[in-house]
XYZ file of C-alpha atoms in Angstrom:
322
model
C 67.115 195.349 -49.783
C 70.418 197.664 -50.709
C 73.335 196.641 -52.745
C 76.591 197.782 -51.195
C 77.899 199.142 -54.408
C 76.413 201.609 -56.458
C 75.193 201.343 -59.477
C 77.054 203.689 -61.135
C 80.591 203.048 -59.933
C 80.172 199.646 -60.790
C 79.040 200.046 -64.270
C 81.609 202.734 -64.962
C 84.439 200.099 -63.724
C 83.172 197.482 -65.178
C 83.202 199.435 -68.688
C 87.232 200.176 -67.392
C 87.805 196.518 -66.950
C 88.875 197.190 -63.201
C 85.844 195.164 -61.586
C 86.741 191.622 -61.858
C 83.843 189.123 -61.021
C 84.629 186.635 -58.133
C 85.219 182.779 -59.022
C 82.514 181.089 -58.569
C 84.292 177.717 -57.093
C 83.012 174.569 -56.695
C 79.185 174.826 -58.798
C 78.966 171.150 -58.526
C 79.069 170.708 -54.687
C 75.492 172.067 -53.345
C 75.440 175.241 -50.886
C 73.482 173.839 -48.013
C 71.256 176.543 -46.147
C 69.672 175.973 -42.950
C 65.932 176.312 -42.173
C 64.670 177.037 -39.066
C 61.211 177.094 -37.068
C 60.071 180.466 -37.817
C 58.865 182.050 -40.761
C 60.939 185.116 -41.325
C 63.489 182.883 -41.518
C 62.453 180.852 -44.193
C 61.723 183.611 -46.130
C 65.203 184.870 -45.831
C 67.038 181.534 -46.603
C 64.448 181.123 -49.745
C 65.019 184.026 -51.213
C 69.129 184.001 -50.320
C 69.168 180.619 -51.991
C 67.097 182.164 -55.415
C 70.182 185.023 -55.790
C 72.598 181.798 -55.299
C 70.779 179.458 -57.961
C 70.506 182.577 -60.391
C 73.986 183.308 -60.024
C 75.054 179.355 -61.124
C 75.002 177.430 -57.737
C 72.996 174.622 -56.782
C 71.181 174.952 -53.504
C 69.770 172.566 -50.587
C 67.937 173.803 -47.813
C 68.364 171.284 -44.502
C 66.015 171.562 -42.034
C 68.225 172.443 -38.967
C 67.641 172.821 -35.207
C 69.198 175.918 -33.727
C 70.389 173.548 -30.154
C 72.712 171.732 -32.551
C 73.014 174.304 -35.860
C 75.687 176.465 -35.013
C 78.310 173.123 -34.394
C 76.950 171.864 -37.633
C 77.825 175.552 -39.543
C 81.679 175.463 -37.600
C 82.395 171.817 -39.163
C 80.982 172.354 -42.545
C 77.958 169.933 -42.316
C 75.536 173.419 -42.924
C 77.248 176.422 -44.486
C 75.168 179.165 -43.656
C 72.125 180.555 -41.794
C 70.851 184.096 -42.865
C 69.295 184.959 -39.549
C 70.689 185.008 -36.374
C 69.514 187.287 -33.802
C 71.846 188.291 -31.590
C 69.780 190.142 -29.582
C 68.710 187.085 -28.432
C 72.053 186.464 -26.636
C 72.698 183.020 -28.797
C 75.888 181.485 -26.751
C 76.381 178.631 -28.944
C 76.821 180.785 -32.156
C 78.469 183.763 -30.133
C 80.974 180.938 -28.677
C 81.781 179.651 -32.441
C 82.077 182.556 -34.111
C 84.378 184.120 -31.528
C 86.494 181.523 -31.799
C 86.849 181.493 -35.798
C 85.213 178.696 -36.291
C 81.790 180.372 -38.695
C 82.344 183.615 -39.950
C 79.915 186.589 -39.615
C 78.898 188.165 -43.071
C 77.226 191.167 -41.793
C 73.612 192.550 -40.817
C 70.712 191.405 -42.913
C 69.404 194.190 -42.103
C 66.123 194.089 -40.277
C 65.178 196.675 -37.384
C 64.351 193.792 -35.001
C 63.119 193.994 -31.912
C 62.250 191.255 -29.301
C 60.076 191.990 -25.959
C 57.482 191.121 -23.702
C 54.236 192.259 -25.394
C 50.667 191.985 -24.906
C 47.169 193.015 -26.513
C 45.975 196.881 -26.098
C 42.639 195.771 -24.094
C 44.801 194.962 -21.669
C 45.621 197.954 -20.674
C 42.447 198.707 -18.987
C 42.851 195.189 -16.613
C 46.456 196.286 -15.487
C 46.392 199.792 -15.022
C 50.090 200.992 -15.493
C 50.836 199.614 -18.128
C 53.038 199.825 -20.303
C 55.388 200.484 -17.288
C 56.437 196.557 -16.036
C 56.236 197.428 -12.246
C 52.414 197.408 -13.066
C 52.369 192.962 -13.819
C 53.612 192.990 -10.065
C 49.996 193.694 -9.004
C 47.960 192.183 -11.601
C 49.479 189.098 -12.432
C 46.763 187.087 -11.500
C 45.180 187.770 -14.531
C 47.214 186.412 -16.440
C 46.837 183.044 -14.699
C 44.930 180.191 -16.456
C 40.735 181.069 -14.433
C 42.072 184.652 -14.307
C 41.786 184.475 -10.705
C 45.205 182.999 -9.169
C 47.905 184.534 -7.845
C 51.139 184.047 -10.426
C 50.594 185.061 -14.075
C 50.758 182.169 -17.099
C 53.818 183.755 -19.360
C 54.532 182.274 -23.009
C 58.306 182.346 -23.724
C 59.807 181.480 -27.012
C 59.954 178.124 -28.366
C 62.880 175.900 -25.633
C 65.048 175.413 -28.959
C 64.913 179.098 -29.786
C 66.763 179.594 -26.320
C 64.622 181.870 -23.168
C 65.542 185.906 -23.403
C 61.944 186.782 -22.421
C 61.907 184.080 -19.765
C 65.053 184.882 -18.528
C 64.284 189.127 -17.863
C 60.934 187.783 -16.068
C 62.578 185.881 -13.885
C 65.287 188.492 -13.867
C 62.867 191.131 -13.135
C 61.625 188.700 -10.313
C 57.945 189.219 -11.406
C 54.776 186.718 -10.120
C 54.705 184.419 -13.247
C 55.005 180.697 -13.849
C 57.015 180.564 -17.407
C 55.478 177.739 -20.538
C 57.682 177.656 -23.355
C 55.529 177.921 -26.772
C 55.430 175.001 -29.064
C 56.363 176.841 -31.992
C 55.566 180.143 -33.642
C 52.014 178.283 -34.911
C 51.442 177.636 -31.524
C 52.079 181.416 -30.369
C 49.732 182.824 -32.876
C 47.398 180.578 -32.551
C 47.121 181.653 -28.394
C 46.832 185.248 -29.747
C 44.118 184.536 -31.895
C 42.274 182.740 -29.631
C 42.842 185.555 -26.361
C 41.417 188.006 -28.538
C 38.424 186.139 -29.765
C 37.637 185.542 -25.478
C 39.356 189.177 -24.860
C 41.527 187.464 -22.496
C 44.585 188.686 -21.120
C 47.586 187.264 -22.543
C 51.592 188.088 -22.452
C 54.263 186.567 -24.040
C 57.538 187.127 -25.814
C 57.307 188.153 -29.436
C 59.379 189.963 -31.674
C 59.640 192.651 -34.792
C 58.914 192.321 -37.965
C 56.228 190.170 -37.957
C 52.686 190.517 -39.509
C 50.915 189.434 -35.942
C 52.270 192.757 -34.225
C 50.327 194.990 -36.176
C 47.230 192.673 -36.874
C 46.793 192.130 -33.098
C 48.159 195.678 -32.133
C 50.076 193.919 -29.817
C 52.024 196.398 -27.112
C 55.473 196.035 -26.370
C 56.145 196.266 -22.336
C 58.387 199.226 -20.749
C 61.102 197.296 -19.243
C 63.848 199.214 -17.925
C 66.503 200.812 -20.395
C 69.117 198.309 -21.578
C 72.547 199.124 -20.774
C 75.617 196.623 -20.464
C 75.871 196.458 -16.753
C 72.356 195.138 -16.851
C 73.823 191.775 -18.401
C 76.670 191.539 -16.020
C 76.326 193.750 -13.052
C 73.440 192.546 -10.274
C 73.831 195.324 -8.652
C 72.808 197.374 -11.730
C 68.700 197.638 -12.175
C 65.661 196.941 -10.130
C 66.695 193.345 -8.633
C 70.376 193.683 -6.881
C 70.192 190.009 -6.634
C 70.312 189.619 -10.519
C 71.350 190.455 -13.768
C 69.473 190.706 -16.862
C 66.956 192.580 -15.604
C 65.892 195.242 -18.517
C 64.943 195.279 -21.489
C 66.276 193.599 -24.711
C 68.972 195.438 -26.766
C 67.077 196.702 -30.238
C 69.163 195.485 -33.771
C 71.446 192.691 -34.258
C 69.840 190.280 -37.099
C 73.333 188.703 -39.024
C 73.946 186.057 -41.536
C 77.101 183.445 -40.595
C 78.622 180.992 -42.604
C 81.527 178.345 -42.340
C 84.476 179.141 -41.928
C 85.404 177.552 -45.475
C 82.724 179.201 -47.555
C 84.679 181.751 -48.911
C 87.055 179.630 -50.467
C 85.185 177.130 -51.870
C 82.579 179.643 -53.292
C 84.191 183.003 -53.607
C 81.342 184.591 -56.075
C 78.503 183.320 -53.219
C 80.341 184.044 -50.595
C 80.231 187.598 -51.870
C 76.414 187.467 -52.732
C 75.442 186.945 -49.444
C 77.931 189.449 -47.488
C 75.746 192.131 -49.658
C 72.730 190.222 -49.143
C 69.975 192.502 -47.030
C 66.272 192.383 -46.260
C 64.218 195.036 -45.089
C 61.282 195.025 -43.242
C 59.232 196.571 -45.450
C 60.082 193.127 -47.469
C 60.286 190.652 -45.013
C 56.590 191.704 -42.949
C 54.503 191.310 -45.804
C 56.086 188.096 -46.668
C 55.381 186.749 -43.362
C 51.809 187.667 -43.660
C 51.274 185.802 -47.041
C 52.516 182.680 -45.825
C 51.042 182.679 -41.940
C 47.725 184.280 -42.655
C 47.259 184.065 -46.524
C 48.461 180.329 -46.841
C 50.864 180.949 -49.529
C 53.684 178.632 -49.264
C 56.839 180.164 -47.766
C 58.400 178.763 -51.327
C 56.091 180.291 -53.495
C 56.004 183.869 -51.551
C 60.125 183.990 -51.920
C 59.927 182.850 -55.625
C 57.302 185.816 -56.258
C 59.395 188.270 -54.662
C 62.141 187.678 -56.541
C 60.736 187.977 -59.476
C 59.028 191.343 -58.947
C 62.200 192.441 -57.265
C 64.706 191.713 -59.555
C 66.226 195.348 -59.725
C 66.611 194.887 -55.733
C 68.429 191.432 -55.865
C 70.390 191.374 -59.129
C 73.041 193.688 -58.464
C 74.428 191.935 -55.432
C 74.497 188.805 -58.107
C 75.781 190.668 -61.492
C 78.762 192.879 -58.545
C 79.922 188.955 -57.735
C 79.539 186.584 -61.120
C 80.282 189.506 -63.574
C 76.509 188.205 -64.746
C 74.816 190.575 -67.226
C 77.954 192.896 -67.997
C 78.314 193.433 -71.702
């Protein structure tokens, strides 16, 4: 994580008296913080809420679900999420926040990726690979006996929306598309495909501890430009658009539209707020393959972390000055 400020600046205005902290607004009304179905997430919300609590706030965290979250962020019933991928092309959250109704506090700062991926043994069933044009001819073995003629794809959870679905189809490659149950459930088919050294393909996404456990290989898809998204003509299939790869970055946090005012100071913590992947990964690997709750993993990286976190809190509060 990075603080926006520097150290040194701060402490030499804050010795000047020109850094003034933030209010910190209404402490007795609870920040709410979404949760969502993935684990990075979690992570990310439990460790924004344990700069919030040590700055003076009290926090809840609602369990939220992304088809109705980004309504419930615009009217005030959540106030912020601290993951959003846009790369993921979310309309609902794209359509609120462009019409002022949540505001966008910046990049959290993961290098995130999303793609169509699959094990490296599968390389030597579908020669060609990485290049896609190679699943045109060897779909079949991706089907459920291995033997059929359309591939078995796993997209994303339905909630989480369909990019990966969406660029197959796009694409117009031989594959029948099953939406995942949840992450769990998407690991769990990795696990088991490389215990049978089956071939398997899917959606997945960057950082997360499975890609480098399960050396899983992203597929070439052609190079994402904009007239890919709008343009049919543009790409391999003139009779649709959409059809190339996802674009790399684009991980932000959004709150309502009222935060700021009602809770100036944390409204200020989590506009500095970042995570990098060299924090987040390992994270994710204590909870999903460890067993350490997502809780517990966030409350012991704070703690070891402290010269990471506590600036963005002492910049906003004042907290700590002498």
């Amino acid at each position: 994580m990075k603080v926006k400020a520097f150290a040194a600046a701060l402490a030499a205005l804050a010795v000047s008296g020109a850094v003034e902290a933030a209010d910190m607004g209404d402490v007795e009304t609870p920040i709410r913080l979404s949760l969502n179905n993935w684990t990075g997430q979690r992570l990310s919300t439990y460790i924004a809420g344990g700069m919030l609590a040590e700055a003076g706030y009290k926090v809840e965290y609602v369990e939220a679900d992304l088809n109705a979250l980004y309504e419930q962020i615009a009217t005030g019933e959540v106030h912020a999420m601290m993951e959003i991928w846009t790369t993921s092309d979310p309309e609902d959250y794209i359509s609120v926040r462009d019409a002022g109704r949540v505001e966008e506090l910046g990049d959290l700062g993961l290098d995130a990726r999303n793609g169509v991926v699959y094990p490296p043994y599968v390389a030597q069933m579908c020669p060609g690979l990485p290049n896609w044009e190679a699943l045109r001819d060897c779909a079949g073995i991706f089907s459920e006996d291995g033997n059929g003629k359309r591939g078995r794809y796993l997209a994303y959870p339905e909630s989480w929306g369909s990019p990966g679905a969406d660029r197959i189809r796009a694409l117009d490659l031989p594959f029948d598309v099953v939406a995942a149950e949840s992450e769990a459930a998407m690991i769990e088919e990795f696990q088991q495909a490389y215990k049978d050294k089956r071939p398997v393909i899917a959606t997945f996404w960057a950082p997360h501890w499975a890609m480098s456990s399960y050396a899983l290989q992203f597929v070439r898809l052609p190079k994402p430009e904009p007239a890919c998204y709008s343009d049919p003509s543009w790409g391999p299939n003139p009779k649709a658009a959409g059809d190339c790869d996802f674009a790399r970055g684009g991980v932000v946090k959004a709150s309502w539209s009222g935060f700021k005012e009602r809770w100036p100071a944390a409204h200020e913590i989590l506009k500095n707020y970042e995570l990098s992947i060299w924090d987040q990964q390992p994270l994710i690997g204590l909870v999903d393959v460890r067993g350490e709750t997502v809780q517990g993993a966030a409350r012991g990286w704070l703690a070891v972390n402290r010269a990471k976190w506590m600036p963005a809190v002492e910049e906003a509060t004042g907290k700590g000055r002498s």
